Amino acid sequence: MSGCAETAPFLRLHRLAAAGALLMLAVAAAGWWGASGAFFHAWLAGFLLWTGIGVGCLGLLMVGHLLGEAWLGPVRAELEAGALTLPLLAVAAVPVLLGLGEIYPWASPGPSAGPSAGLSGGLRPELAPTIRAEWLSPPFFVGRTVAYLAAWSLLAWIVTGPGRHHQRASAVGLVLFVPTVTLAATDWAMSLHPQWLSSAFGLAFAASQLTAALALAVLVASVRPDREPPGRVASLAGGLLVLVATAGYLWFMQFLVVWSANLPDEVAWYLQRGGEWRWLMIGLILPSAGLAVLLLLRRRSRRRRPVLIAASCLLLVQHVAHHYWQVRPSADGLGIHWTDPVATTALGLVWLAAFARALPGRPVRVQR
C-alpha cells in the first residue's frame, strides 16, 4: 500500500502532463499552419532546451557511476528518469528536419542559400566549399542528427538498465558522449550562423546542459514525496557550484577571444544579441546566476531545503533565458513570437510526462 501511495502522485502528474501536452501540441500545430517560419524557429529552441536537459541527465548519470554510487545516490532516480526521456524527445526532431530550409540559411533554397549566408560577410573562401559540400548539406545533417539521438537513446537504455555493468558502460559511453554532444551543439545551434566558428561553443553548451540537469535533479529530489534527507541532497551543492563556474568560464572565454580578435564575422554574432536582447542578459541571466551562487556559497545554508529549492529554480531560470538569448536572435526581425511559449510548453509537458512515468519505482537511496 505504501508503494502505491508513493507512486500515485507521479502517475497523476503523468496523466495531467500528457493531457496538457496533447492540448499544447494542437495549438502548436495551428502555429505551424499559420506562421510556419516563426513556428520552426520556436520549435528548434524548445527542442534544444528539453533535449539538452535530457542529455545533461545522461551525462551526469554516467559521470556519477564513475565517481561512485554514494555520490550519485541522492539524485540517481531523477537522472535516470531524465535520461529515459531521450527516446521520446528524438521524435520531436522531426519538425526540425522538415523545416531545415526555414531555420538554417545554408539549407534555404533561396538566393542567400549556402554557408556564406547569415549575419554578414561569409566564410573564408578556402573553407566555404569544403563545409558546404561535406558538412553543411541537408542529407548529411539529417544523418548526423539521427545518429546523435540514436546513440543517446541507446546509452540511456544501457546505463539505466538492471545489472552491475553501469560503471563499465559509463566509461565507454562517455567516450562517445563528449564528441556527439559538442558536434550536436555545433550542428543544431552554431550552424544557425554558418560563417561563425568557435571551438569553445560545443563545450560551453554541454556545460550549461549539465548544470541545468543537476539543478533540476536537485529540485525534484528536494520536493518529491519520498524525498532524501536535506543533508544528502545538499552534498550536491558543491557540484552545482563547480558546473556553474565551469559553464560561466567557458562562455566568458569565448567572449574574451572574440573581443580580442575583433573579427567582423565573430563580432556580428554578439552584436545580433545586443539591442533589446541585451536586457535579457543584464536583467535576468546574470542576476539569476549570481544570486544562485550566493545562496550556495554558505555551507550551512546549503542544508536548508528552501535554499536548495530557490538556488535550483534560479539556475533553471538562468538556463532557459540564456538558451533563448543564444538561439532566438538567429531569426532576423522575428523577435519573440507567440509560438515560442507554445512550443516550449508543449515539449516541456511531453518531457514531464515521460519523466513522471519513468520516476516511480526507482529507489531514492542507494543500496550500500
C-alpha positions as MATLAB code, in Angstrom:
seq = 'MSGCAETAPFLRLHRLAAAGALLMLAVAAAGWWGASGAFFHAWLAGFLLWTGIGVGCLGLLMVGHLLGEAWLGPVRAELEAGALTLPLLAVAAVPVLLGLGEIYPWASPGPSAGPSAGLSGGLRPELAPTIRAEWLSPPFFVGRTVAYLAAWSLLAWIVTGPGRHHQRASAVGLVLFVPTVTLAATDWAMSLHPQWLSSAFGLAFAASQLTAALALAVLVASVRPDREPPGRVASLAGGLLVLVATAGYLWFMQFLVVWSANLPDEVAWYLQRGGEWRWLMIGLILPSAGLAVLLLLRRRSRRRRPVLIAASCLLLVQHVAHHYWQVRPSADGLGIHWTDPVATTALGLVWLAAFARALPGRPVRVQR';
ca = [
       0.000    0.000    0.000;
       2.811    2.412    0.788;
       4.338    1.815   -2.636;
       1.044    2.654   -4.321;
       0.719    5.786   -2.189;
       4.205    6.910   -3.206;
       3.680    6.344   -6.926;
       0.178    7.819   -7.100;
       1.334   11.494   -7.260;
       3.708   10.701  -10.116;
       1.031    8.831  -12.058;
      -1.389   11.741  -11.609;
       1.329   14.116  -12.763;
       1.968   11.893  -15.779;
      -1.697   11.941  -16.787;
      -2.030   15.701  -16.323;
       1.188   16.399  -18.254;
       0.148   14.062  -21.084;
      -3.260   15.741  -21.374;
      -1.678   19.199  -21.335;
       0.897   18.116  -23.918;
      -1.822   16.983  -26.324;
      -3.607   20.320  -25.962;
      -0.447   22.401  -26.451;
       0.684   20.276  -29.388;
      -2.648   21.019  -31.057;
      -2.068   24.754  -30.535;
       1.487   24.360  -31.878;
       0.089   22.625  -34.962;
      -2.076   25.705  -35.544;
       1.081   27.810  -35.345;
       2.726   25.547  -37.896;
      -0.229   26.103  -40.213;
      -0.490   29.877  -39.738;
       3.112   31.008  -39.186;
       5.475   28.296  -40.319;
       8.630   30.424  -40.225;
       8.133   31.516  -36.628;
       6.971   28.040  -35.632;
      10.080   26.260  -36.884;
      12.409   28.655  -35.044;
      10.314   28.315  -31.884;
      10.252   24.537  -32.179;
      14.021   24.373  -32.607;
      14.528   26.446  -29.440;
      12.174   24.216  -27.441;
      13.683   21.037  -28.854;
      17.212   22.130  -27.960;
      16.138   23.187  -24.464;
      14.442   19.959  -23.391;
      16.696   17.596  -25.295;
      19.646   19.371  -23.695;
      18.273   18.692  -20.206;
      17.763   15.022  -21.068;
      21.281   14.798  -22.457;
      22.616   16.552  -19.350;
      20.894   13.957  -17.149;
      22.519   11.186  -19.183;
      25.974   12.752  -18.903;
      25.699   13.289  -15.142;
      24.428    9.754  -14.677;
      27.476    8.291  -16.416;
      29.863   10.589  -14.539;
      28.150    9.581  -11.299;
      28.651    5.891  -11.998;
      32.360    6.525  -12.498;
      32.756    8.684   -9.380;
      30.870    6.313   -7.117;
      27.374    5.286   -6.226;
      27.450    7.181   -2.907;
      27.853   10.475   -4.798;
      25.156    9.540   -7.284;
      22.645    8.169   -4.772;
      20.650   11.301   -3.819;
      19.679   12.085   -7.432;
      20.143    8.777   -9.232;
      16.410    8.213   -9.692;
      15.897   11.717  -11.114;
      18.827   11.446  -13.526;
      17.704    8.041  -14.755;
      14.175    9.293  -15.358;
      15.521   12.376  -17.156;
      17.783   10.279  -19.382;
      14.895    7.984  -20.320;
      13.035   10.928  -21.876;
      15.529   10.969  -24.758;
      13.863    8.284  -26.939;
      10.583   10.228  -26.860;
      12.297   13.576  -27.459;
      14.015   12.077  -30.502;
      10.614   12.116  -32.207;
      10.478   15.886  -31.609;
      13.379   16.292  -34.030;
      11.086   15.537  -36.977;
       9.704   19.117  -37.314;
      13.270   20.452  -37.135;
      14.337   18.211  -40.003;
      11.229   19.117  -42.007;
      11.892   22.837  -41.545;
      15.606   22.957  -42.342;
      15.054   25.456  -45.137;
      13.108   27.761  -42.797;
      15.608   27.559  -39.938;
      19.123   27.351  -41.370;
      20.437   29.765  -44.014;
      22.713   27.104  -45.526;
      19.667   24.877  -46.191;
      17.469   27.628  -47.657;
      16.637   27.177  -51.344;
      16.610   30.949  -51.928;
      19.362   33.110  -53.412;
      21.000   33.526  -49.994;
      21.400   29.788  -49.534;
      24.680   28.236  -48.593;
      27.164   28.578  -45.811;
      28.055   32.116  -46.828;
      24.564   33.322  -45.918;
      23.985   34.705  -42.473;
      24.877   37.754  -40.469;
      27.496   39.374  -42.637;
      30.364   38.621  -44.970;
      30.786   34.858  -45.261;
      33.111   32.043  -44.595;
      36.715   32.340  -45.638;
      36.946   31.350  -49.302;
      39.169   28.349  -48.646;
      36.696   26.915  -46.089;
      33.351   27.644  -47.718;
      33.371   24.966  -50.458;
      34.526   22.236  -48.065;
      31.950   22.984  -45.381;
      29.162   23.405  -47.914;
      29.886   20.154  -49.708;
      30.953   17.908  -46.843;
      29.308   19.200  -43.670;
      26.526   21.732  -44.144;
      24.405   19.697  -46.507;
      20.861   18.602  -45.583;
      21.315   14.831  -46.111;
      24.487   14.732  -44.006;
      22.861   16.934  -41.348;
      19.842   14.621  -41.114;
      22.098   11.583  -40.886;
      24.146   13.110  -38.078;
      21.015   14.126  -36.177;
      19.628   10.593  -36.344;
      22.997    9.203  -35.221;
      23.208   11.574  -32.225;
      19.695   10.798  -30.999;
      20.056    7.049  -31.558;
      23.367    6.954  -29.676;
      21.990    8.900  -26.690;
      18.826    6.797  -26.537;
      20.872    3.598  -26.610;
      23.214    4.879  -23.895;
      20.225    5.875  -21.742;
      18.731    2.401  -22.095;
      22.030    0.721  -21.188;
      23.051    2.799  -18.158;
      19.560    2.754  -16.609;
      19.003   -0.970  -17.026;
      19.358   -3.522  -14.204;
      22.705   -5.137  -13.568;
      26.216   -4.322  -12.427;
      27.559   -3.142  -15.764;
      26.915    0.577  -15.207;
      30.492    1.619  -14.452;
      31.972   -0.125  -17.489;
      29.144    1.082  -19.728;
      29.569    4.644  -18.460;
      33.300    4.624  -19.147;
      32.691    3.594  -22.746;
      29.621    5.813  -23.059;
      31.434    8.988  -22.028;
      33.958    8.423  -24.812;
      31.023    8.563  -27.227;
      29.039   11.163  -25.294;
      31.517   14.067  -25.339;
      32.098   14.299  -29.114;
      28.447   13.727  -30.002;
      27.222   16.481  -27.661;
      29.767   19.023  -28.891;
      29.100   18.174  -32.539;
      25.338   18.314  -31.996;
      25.674   21.788  -30.458;
      27.710   22.845  -33.487;
      25.150   21.418  -35.917;
      21.929   22.487  -34.247;
      22.870   25.842  -32.683;
      26.130   27.231  -34.050;
      25.279   26.475  -37.690;
      22.419   28.973  -37.421;
      25.266   31.377  -38.298;
      27.397   29.240  -40.634;
      30.082   31.899  -41.096;
      30.845   31.876  -37.353;
      33.145   29.217  -35.898;
      34.018   28.809  -32.215;
      35.980   25.898  -30.778;
      34.593   26.562  -27.281;
      30.913   26.692  -28.204;
      30.221   22.961  -28.003;
      31.923   22.533  -24.625;
      30.210   25.606  -23.161;
      26.856   24.400  -24.475;
      27.421   20.979  -22.888;
      28.444   22.532  -19.546;
      25.210   24.552  -19.486;
      23.190   21.386  -20.128;
      24.911   19.554  -17.273;
      24.280   22.485  -14.926;
      20.576   22.637  -15.783;
      20.198   18.867  -15.450;
      21.777   18.786  -11.984;
      19.724   21.796  -10.848;
      16.526   20.071  -11.981;
      17.538   16.786  -10.327;
      18.284   18.546   -7.033;
      14.984   20.432   -7.248;
      12.941   17.270   -7.832;
      14.855   15.350   -5.147;
      14.054   18.158   -2.691;
      10.305   18.295   -3.345;
       9.281   14.714   -4.183;
       7.099   12.991   -1.534;
       9.671   10.266   -0.711;
      12.500   12.766   -0.754;
      16.006   12.369    0.609;
      17.129   13.994    3.881;
      18.264   17.587    3.173;
      21.846   16.832    4.178;
      22.388   14.231    1.468;
      20.951   16.356   -1.318;
      22.909   19.346   -0.006;
      26.109   17.429   -0.684;
      25.493   18.098   -4.385;
      25.537   21.887   -3.907;
      29.290   21.821   -4.433;
      28.744   20.052   -7.746;
      26.297   22.746   -8.793;
      28.857   25.444   -7.967;
      31.549   23.669   -9.973;
      29.299   23.313  -13.018;
      28.115   26.927  -12.823;
      31.712   28.124  -12.612;
      32.780   25.879  -15.500;
      29.964   26.993  -17.782;
      30.494   30.655  -16.900;
      34.231   30.377  -17.516;
      33.771   28.762  -20.942;
      31.180   31.305  -22.102;
      33.295   34.206  -20.845;
      36.469   32.881  -22.501;
      34.612   32.590  -25.787;
      33.504   36.224  -25.475;
      37.013   37.320  -24.487;
      38.590   35.610  -27.507;
      36.031   37.178  -29.864;
      36.507   40.610  -28.280;
      40.300   40.328  -28.540;
      40.313   39.149  -32.151;
      37.683   41.720  -33.218;
      36.874   39.861  -36.454;
      33.678   41.007  -38.205;
      32.158   37.536  -38.635;
      32.650   36.682  -34.955;
      31.681   40.058  -33.507;
      28.469   40.026  -35.553;
      27.188   37.060  -33.505;
      27.354   39.140  -30.311;
      26.077   42.289  -31.999;
      22.946   40.457  -33.042;
      22.385   39.586  -29.374;
      22.631   43.230  -28.381;
      19.833   45.744  -28.679;
      16.704   44.556  -26.909;
      18.238   41.119  -26.338;
      20.964   42.546  -24.077;
      18.340   43.339  -21.441;
      17.690   39.628  -21.145;
      21.346   39.170  -20.230;
      21.549   42.164  -17.895;
      18.146   41.880  -16.269;
      17.661   38.127  -15.900;
      20.574   35.873  -16.837;
      23.396   37.430  -14.827;
      21.301   38.310  -11.714;
      19.777   34.826  -11.530;
      23.148   33.087  -11.790;
      24.778   35.467   -9.301;
      22.035   35.083   -6.704;
      22.083   31.286   -7.029;
      25.849   31.242   -6.434;
      25.477   33.444   -3.355;
      22.845   31.078   -1.932;
      25.057   28.044   -2.465;
      28.317   29.522   -1.186;
      27.478   29.280    2.514;
      27.976   25.705    3.678;
      25.405   25.969    6.468;
      22.651   27.364    4.256;
      23.049   24.509    1.748;
      21.483   22.111    4.247;
      18.237   24.050    4.245;
      15.701   22.696    1.782;
      14.222   26.130    0.848;
      17.702   27.371   -0.066;
      18.333   24.367   -2.311;
      14.966   24.791   -3.985;
      15.477   28.534   -4.527;
      19.002   28.101   -5.914;
      17.899   25.317   -8.264;
      14.973   27.393   -9.558;
      17.235   30.388  -10.159;
      19.703   28.269  -12.120;
      16.896   26.838  -14.246;
      15.539   30.338  -14.958;
      19.034   31.460  -15.900;
      19.472   28.451  -18.182;
      16.207   28.998  -20.045;
      16.875   32.709  -20.521;
      20.461   32.143  -21.640;
      19.339   29.421  -24.028;
      16.870   31.725  -25.739;
      19.456   34.518  -25.804;
      21.721   32.201  -27.790;
      19.228   30.643  -30.186;
      16.349   33.005  -30.932;
      18.191   36.103  -32.253;
      19.200   33.986  -35.240;
      15.781   34.689  -36.755;
      16.382   38.232  -38.021;
      13.477   40.602  -37.418;
      11.274   37.942  -35.827;
      11.767   38.574  -32.112;
       9.781   36.607  -29.559;
       6.683   35.142  -31.218;
       3.600   33.616  -29.585;
       4.715   30.230  -30.885;
       7.793   30.377  -28.610;
       5.995   29.773  -25.288;
       3.607   27.356  -27.010;
       6.375   25.168  -28.463;
       8.466   25.275  -25.290;
       5.471   24.442  -23.085;
       4.302   21.637  -25.384;
       7.716   19.964  -25.435;
       8.146   20.631  -21.712;
       4.903   18.814  -20.953;
       5.973   15.931  -23.167;
       9.245   15.788  -21.236;
       7.427   15.984  -17.904;
       5.001   13.213  -18.854;
       7.860   10.896  -19.794;
       9.821   11.904  -16.687;
       6.887   11.305  -14.318;
       6.223    7.960  -15.979;
       9.808    6.781  -15.514;
      10.410    8.099  -11.985;
       8.113    5.912   -9.798;
       9.642    2.688   -8.590;
      13.214    3.919   -8.850;
      14.964    3.776   -5.467;
      15.602    7.080   -3.741;
      18.557    5.861   -1.692;
      21.496    3.902   -2.977;
      21.928    0.416   -1.536;
      25.112    0.233    0.485;
];
